[in-house]
PDB file of C-alpha atoms in Angstrom:
ATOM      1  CA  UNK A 163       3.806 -15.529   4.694  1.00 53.00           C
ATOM      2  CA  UNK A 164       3.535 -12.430   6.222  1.00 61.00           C
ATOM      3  CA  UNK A 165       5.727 -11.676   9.109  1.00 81.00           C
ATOM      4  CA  UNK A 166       4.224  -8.813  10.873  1.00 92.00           C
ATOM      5  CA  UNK A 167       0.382  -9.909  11.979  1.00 95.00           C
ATOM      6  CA  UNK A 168      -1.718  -6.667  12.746  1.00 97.00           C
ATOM      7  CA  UNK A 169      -5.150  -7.288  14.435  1.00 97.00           C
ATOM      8  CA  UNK A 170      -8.080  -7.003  13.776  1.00 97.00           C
ATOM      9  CA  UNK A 171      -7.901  -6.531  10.020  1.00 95.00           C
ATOM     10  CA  UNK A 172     -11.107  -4.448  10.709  1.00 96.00           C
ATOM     11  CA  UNK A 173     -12.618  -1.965  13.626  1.00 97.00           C
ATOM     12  CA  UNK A 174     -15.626   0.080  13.095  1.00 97.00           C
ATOM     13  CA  UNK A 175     -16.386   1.430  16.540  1.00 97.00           C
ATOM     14  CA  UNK A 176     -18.589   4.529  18.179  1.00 97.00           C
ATOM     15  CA  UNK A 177     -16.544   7.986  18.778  1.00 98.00           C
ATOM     16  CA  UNK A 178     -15.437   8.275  22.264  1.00 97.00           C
ATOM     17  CA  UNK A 179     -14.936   4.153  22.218  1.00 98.00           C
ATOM     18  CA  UNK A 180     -11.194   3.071  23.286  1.00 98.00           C
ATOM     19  CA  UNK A 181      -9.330   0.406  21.045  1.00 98.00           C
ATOM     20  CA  UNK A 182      -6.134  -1.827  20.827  1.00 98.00           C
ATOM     21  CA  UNK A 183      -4.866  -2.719  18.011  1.00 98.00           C
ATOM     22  CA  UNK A 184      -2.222  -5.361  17.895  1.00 98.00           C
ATOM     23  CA  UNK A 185       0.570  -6.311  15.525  1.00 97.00           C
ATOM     24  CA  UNK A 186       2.097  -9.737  16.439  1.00 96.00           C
ATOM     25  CA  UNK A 187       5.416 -11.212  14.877  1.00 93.00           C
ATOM     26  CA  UNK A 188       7.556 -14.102  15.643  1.00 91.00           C
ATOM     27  CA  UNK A 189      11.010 -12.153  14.752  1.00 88.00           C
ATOM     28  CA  UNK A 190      12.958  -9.578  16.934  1.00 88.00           C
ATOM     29  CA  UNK A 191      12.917  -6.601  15.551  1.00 87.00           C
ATOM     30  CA  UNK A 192      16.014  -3.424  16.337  1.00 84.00           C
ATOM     31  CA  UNK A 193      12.885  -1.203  15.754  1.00 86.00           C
ATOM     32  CA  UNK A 194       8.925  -0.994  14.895  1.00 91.00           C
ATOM     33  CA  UNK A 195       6.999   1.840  13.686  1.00 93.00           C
ATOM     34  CA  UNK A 196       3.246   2.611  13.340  1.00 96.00           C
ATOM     35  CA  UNK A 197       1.653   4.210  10.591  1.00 96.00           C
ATOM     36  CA  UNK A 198      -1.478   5.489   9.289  1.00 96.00           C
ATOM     37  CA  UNK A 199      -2.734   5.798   5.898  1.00 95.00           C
ATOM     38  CA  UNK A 200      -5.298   8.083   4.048  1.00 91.00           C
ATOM     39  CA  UNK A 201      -6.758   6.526   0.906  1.00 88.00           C
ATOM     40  CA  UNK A 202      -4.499   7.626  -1.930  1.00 88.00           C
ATOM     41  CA  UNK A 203      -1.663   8.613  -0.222  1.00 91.00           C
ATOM     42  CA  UNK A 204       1.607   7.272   1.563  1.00 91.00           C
ATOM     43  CA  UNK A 205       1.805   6.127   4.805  1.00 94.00           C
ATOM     44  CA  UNK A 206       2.503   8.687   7.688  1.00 93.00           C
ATOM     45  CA  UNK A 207       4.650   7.622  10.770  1.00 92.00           C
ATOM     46  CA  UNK A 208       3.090   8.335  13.839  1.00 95.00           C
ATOM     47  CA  UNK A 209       5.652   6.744  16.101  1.00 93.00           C
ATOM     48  CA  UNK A 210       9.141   4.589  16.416  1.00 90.00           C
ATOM     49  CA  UNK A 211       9.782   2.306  19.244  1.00 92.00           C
ATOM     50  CA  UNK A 212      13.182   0.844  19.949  1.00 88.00           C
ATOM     51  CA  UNK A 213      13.636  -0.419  23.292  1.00 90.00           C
ATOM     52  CA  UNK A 214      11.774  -3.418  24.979  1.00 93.00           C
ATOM     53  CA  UNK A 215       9.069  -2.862  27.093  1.00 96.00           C
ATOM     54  CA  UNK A 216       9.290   0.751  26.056  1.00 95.00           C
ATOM     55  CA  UNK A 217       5.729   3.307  25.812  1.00 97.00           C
ATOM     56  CA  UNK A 218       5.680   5.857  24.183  1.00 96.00           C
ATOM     57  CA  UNK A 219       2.664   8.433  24.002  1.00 96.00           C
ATOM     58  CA  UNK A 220       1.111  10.660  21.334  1.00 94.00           C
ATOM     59  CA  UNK A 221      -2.388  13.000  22.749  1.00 96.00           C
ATOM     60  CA  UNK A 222      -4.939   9.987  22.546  1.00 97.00           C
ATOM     61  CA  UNK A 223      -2.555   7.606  21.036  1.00 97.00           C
ATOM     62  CA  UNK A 224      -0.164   5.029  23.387  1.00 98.00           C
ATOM     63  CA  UNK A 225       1.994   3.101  21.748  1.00 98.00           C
ATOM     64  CA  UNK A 226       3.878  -0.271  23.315  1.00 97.00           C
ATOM     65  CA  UNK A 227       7.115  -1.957  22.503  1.00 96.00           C
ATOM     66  CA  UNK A 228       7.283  -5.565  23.474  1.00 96.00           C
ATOM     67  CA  UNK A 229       9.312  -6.721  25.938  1.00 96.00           C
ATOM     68  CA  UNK A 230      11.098  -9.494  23.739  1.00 95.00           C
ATOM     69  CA  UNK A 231      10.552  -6.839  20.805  1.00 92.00           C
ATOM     70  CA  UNK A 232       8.670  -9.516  18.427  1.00 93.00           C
ATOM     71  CA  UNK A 233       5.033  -7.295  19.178  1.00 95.00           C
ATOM     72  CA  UNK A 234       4.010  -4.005  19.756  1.00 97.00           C
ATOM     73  CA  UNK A 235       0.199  -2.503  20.238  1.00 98.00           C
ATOM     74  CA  UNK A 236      -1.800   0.485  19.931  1.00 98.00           C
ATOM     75  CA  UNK A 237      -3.993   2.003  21.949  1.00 98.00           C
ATOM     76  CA  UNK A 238      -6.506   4.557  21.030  1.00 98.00           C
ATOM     77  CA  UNK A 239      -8.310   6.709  24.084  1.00 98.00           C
ATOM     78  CA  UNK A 240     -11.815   7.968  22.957  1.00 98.00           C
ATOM     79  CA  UNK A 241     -11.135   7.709  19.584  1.00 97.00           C
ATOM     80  CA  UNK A 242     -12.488  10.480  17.004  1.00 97.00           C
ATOM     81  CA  UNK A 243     -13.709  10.662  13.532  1.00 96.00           C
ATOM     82  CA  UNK A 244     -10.023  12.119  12.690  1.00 95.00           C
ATOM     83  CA  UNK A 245      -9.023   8.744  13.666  1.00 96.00           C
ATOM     84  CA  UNK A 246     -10.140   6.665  10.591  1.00 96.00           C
ATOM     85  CA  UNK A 247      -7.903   5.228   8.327  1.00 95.00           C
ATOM     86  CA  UNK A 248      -5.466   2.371   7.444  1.00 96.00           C
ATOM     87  CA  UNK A 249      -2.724   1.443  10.362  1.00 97.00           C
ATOM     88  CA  UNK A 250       0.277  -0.255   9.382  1.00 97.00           C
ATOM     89  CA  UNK A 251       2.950  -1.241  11.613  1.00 97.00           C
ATOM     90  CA  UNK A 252       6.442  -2.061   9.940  1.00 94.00           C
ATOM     91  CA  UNK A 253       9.700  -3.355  11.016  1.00 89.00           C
ATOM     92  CA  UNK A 254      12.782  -4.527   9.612  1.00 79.00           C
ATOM     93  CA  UNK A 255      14.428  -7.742  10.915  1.00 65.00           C
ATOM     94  CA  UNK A 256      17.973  -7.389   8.567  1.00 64.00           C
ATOM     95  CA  UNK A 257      19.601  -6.141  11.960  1.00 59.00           C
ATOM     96  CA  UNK A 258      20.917  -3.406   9.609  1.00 59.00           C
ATOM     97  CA  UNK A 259      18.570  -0.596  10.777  1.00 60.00           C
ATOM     98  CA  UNK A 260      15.203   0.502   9.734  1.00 62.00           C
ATOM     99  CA  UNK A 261      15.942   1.259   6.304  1.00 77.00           C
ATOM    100  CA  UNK A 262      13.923  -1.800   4.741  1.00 82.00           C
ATOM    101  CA  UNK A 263      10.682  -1.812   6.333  1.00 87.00           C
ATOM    102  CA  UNK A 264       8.604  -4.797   6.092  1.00 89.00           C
ATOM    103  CA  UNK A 265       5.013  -3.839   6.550  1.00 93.00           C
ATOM    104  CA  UNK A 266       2.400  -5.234   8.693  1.00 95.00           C
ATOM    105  CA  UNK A 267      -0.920  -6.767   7.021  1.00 94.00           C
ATOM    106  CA  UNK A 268      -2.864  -3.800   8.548  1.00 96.00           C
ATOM    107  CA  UNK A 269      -5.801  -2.666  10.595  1.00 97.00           C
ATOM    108  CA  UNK A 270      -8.719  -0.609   9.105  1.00 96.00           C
ATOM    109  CA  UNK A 271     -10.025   1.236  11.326  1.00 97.00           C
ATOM    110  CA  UNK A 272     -13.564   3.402  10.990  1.00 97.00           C
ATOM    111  CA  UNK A 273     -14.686   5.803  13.907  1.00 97.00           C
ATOM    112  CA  UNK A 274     -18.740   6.282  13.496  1.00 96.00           C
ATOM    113  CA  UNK A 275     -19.473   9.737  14.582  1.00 95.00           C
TER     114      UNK A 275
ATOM    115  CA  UNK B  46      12.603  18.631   4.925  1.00 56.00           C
ATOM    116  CA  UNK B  47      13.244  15.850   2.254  1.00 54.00           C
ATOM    117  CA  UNK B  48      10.497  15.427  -0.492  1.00 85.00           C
ATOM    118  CA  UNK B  49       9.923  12.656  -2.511  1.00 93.00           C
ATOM    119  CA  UNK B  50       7.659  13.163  -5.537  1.00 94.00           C
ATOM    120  CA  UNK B  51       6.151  10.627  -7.640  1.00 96.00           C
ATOM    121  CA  UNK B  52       5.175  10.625 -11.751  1.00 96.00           C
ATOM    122  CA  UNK B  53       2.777  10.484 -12.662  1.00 97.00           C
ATOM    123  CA  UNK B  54       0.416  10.638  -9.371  1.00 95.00           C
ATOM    124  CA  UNK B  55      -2.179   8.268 -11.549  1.00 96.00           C
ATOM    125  CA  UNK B  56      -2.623   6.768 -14.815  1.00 97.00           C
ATOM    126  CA  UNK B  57      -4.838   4.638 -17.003  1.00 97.00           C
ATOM    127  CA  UNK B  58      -3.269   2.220 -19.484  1.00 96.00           C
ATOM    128  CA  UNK B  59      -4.634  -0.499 -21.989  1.00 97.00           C
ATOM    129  CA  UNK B  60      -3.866  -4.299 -21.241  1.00 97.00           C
ATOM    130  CA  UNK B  61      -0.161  -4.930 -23.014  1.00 97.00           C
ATOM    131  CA  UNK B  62       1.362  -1.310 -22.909  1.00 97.00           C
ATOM    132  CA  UNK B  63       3.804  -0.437 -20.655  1.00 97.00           C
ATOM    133  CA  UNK B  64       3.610   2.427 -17.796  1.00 97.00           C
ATOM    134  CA  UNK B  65       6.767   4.332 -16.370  1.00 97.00           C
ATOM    135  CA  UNK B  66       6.589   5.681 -12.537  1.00 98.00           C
ATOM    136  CA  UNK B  67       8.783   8.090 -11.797  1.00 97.00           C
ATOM    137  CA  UNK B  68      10.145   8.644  -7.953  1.00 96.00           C
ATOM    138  CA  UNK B  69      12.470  11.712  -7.565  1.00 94.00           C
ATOM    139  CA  UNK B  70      13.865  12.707  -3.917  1.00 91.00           C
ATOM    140  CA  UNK B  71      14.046  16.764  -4.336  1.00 88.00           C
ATOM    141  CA  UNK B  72      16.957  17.617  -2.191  1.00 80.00           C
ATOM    142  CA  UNK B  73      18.683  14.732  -0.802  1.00 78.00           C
ATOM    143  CA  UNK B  74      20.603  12.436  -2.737  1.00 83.00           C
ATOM    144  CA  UNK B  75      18.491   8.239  -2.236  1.00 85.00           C
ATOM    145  CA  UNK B  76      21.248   6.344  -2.373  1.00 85.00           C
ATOM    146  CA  UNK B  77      18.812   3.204  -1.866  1.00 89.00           C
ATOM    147  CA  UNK B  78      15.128   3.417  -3.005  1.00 92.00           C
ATOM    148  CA  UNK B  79      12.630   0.859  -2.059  1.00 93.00           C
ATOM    149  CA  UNK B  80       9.798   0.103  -4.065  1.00 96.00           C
ATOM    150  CA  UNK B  81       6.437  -0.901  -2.373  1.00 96.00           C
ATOM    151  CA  UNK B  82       2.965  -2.156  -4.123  1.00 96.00           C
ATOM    152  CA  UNK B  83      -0.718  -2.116  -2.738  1.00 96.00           C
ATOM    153  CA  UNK B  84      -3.716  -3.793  -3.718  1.00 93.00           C
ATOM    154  CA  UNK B  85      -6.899  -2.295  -2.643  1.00 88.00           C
ATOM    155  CA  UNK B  86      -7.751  -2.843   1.342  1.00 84.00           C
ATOM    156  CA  UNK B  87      -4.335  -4.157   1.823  1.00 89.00           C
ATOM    157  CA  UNK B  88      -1.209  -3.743   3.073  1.00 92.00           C
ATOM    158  CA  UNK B  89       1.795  -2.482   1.246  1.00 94.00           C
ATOM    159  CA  UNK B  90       4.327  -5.281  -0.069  1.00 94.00           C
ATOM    160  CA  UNK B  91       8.100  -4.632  -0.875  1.00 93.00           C
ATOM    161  CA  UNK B  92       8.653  -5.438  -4.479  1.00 95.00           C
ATOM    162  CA  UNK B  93      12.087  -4.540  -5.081  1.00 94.00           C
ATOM    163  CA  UNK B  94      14.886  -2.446  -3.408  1.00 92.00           C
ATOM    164  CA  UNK B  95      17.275  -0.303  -5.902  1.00 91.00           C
ATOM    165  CA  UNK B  96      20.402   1.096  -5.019  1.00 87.00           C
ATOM    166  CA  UNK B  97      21.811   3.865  -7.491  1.00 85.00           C
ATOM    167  CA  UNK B  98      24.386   2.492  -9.948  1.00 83.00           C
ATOM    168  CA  UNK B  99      23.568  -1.173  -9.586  1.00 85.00           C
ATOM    169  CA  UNK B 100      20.995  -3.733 -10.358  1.00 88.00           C
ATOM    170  CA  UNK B 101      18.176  -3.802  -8.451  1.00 92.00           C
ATOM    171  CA  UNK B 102      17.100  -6.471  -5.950  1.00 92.00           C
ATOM    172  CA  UNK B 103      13.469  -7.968  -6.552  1.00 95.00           C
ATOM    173  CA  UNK B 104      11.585  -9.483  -3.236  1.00 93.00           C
ATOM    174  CA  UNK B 105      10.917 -13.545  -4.000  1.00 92.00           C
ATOM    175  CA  UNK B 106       7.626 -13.819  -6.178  1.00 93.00           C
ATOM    176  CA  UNK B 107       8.328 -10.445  -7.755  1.00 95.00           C
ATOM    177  CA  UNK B 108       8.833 -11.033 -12.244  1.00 94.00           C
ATOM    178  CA  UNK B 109      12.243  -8.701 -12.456  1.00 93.00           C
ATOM    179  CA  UNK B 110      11.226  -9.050 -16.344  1.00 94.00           C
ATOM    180  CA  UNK B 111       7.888  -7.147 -15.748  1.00 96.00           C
ATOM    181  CA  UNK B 112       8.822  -4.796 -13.499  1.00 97.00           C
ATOM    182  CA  UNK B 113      11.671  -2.316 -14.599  1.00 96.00           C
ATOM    183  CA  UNK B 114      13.534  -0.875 -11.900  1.00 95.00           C
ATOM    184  CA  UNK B 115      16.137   1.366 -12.915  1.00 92.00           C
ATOM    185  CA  UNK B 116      18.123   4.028 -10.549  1.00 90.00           C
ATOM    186  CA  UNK B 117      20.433   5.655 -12.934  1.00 82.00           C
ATOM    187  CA  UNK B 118      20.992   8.843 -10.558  1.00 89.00           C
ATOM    188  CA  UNK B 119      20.788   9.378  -6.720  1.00 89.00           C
ATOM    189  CA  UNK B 120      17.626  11.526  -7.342  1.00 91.00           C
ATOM    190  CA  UNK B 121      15.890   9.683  -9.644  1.00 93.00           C
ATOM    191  CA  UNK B 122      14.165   5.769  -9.668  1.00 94.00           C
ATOM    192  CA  UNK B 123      11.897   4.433 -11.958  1.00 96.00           C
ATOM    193  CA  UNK B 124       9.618   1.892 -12.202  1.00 97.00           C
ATOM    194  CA  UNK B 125       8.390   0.105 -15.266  1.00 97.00           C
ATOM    195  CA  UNK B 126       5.395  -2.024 -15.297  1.00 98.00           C
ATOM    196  CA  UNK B 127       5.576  -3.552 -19.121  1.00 97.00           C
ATOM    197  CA  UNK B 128       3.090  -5.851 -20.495  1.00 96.00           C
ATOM    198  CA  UNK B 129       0.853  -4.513 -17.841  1.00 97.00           C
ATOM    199  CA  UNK B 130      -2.295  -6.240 -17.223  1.00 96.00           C
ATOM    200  CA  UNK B 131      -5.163  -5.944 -15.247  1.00 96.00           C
ATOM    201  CA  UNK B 132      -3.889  -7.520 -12.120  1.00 96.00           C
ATOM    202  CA  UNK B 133      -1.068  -5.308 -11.971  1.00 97.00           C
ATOM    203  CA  UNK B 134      -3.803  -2.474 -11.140  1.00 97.00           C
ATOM    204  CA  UNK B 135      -2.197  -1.073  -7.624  1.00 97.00           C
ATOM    205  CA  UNK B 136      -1.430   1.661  -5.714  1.00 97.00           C
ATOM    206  CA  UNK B 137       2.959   1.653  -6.175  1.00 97.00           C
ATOM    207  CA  UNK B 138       4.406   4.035  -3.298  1.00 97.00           C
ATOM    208  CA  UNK B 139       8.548   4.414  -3.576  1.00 96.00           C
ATOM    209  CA  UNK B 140       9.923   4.728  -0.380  1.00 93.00           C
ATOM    210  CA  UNK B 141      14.152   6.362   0.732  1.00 90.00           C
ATOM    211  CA  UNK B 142      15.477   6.484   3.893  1.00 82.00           C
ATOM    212  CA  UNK B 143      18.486   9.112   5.153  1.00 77.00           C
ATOM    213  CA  UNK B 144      20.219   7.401   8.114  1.00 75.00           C
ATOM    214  CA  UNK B 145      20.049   9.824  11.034  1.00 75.00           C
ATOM    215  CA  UNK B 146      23.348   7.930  12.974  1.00 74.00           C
ATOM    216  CA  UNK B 147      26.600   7.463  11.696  1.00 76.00           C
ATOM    217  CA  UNK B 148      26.242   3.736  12.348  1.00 74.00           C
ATOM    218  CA  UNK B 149      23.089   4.101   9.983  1.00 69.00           C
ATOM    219  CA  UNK B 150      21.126   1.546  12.157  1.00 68.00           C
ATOM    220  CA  UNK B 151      17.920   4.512  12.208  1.00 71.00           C
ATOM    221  CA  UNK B 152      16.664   6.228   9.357  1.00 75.00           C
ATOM    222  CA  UNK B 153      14.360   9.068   8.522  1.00 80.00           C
ATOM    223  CA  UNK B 154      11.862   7.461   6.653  1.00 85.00           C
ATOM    224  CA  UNK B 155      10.745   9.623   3.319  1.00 89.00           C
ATOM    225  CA  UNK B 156       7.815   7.779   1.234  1.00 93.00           C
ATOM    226  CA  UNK B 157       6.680   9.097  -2.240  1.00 93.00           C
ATOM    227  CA  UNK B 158       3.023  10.202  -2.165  1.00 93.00           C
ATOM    228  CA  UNK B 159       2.123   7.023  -4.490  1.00 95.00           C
ATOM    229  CA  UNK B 160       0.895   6.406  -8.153  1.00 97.00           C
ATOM    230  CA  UNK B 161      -2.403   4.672  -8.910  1.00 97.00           C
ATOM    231  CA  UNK B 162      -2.354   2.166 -12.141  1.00 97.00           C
ATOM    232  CA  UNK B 163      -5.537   1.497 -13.627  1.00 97.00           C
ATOM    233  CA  UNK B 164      -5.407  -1.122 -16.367  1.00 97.00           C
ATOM    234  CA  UNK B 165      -8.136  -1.590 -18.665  1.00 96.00           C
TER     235      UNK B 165
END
């Protein structure tokens, strides 16, 4: 059973398009962070969220922090071809910090020039 | 910043043989080194967390028999896939963390750049 639900599992969508991507869990978390992934490489963090309710923004890229902190979203604003790749949110639920991340099933997402 | 490097970055083994992936952190000593596998199109998936000096702790469907984990020194993990066959084909990332509060409830997060195992 996975415990961090990302959705969709796949996006292929026009350049310029917005999108959401979601990432659903029924466990509090101290902390989530996003990710994205090139093919043959490790995961890069794009952004950590800690408090409830909390946004946080990178250029095109808003990030949201549940209020009960079991779910946290994505939002892309006219997304480019620079945005393809694999998104992984992760969390870890020990209470113990963020050390042992528990990854998301992840979203694969394609932007069509 | 902290590096972690991975050895070998891919490899191609016969069915049976056994494979040894290296993870070294470059200038920080990984007290605790996490050990993550992924299948094609998929997600990564915690196989085992190893803390330097001790045995290592293997997530719950994860063979501790086939799977090696030793972290003899606070720079160096490795992973050994023995017997390997061609389901173990995967992309294995290690993963450390350095704790940026005294109360070590954040960390920096520093992931290996990955190894690809192609059985045959």
């Amino acid at each position: 059973t996975q415990l961090l639900e990302q959705s969709p599992q796949f996006l292929s969508i026009q350049e310029g398009e917005n999108l959401t991507v979601y990432c659903n869990s029924s466990s509090v978390f101290s902390s989530l962070q996003w990710y994205r992934q090139e093919p043959g490489e490790g995961p890069v963090l794009l952004v950590t969220v800690v408090t409830g309710g909390e946004v946080k923004k990178l250029k095109r890229l808003t990030f949201q922090f549940g209020d009960a902190r079991k779910d946290s979203s994505l939002h892309i604003t006219a997304a480019q071809p620079g945005d393809t790749g694999l998104y992984l949110c992760a969390g870890d639920i020990s209470n113990f910090g963020n050390e042992k991340l528990t990854f998301g099933t992840g979203t694969r997402l394609t932007i069509i020039p | 910043g902290a590096v972690v490097s991975q050895h070998p970055s891919w490899v191609i083994c016969k069915s049976g043989t056994s494979v040894k992936i290296e993870c070294r952190s470059l200038d920080f000593q990984a007290t605790t080194m996490f050990w993550y596998r992924q299948f094609p199109k998929q997600s990564l998936m915690l196989m085992a967390t190893s803390n330097e000096g001790s045995k290592a702790t293997y997530e719950q469907g994860v063979e501790k028999d086939k799977f090696l984990i030793n972290h003899a020194s606070l720079t160096l993990s490795t992973l050994t896939v023995t017997s390997a066959h061609p389901e173990d084909s995967s992309f294995y990332i290690c993963k450390t963390g350095s704790p940026l509060d005294s109360g070590h409830t954040s960390y920096e997060q520093y992931f290996g750049p990955g190894t690809r195992l192609t059985v045959t």
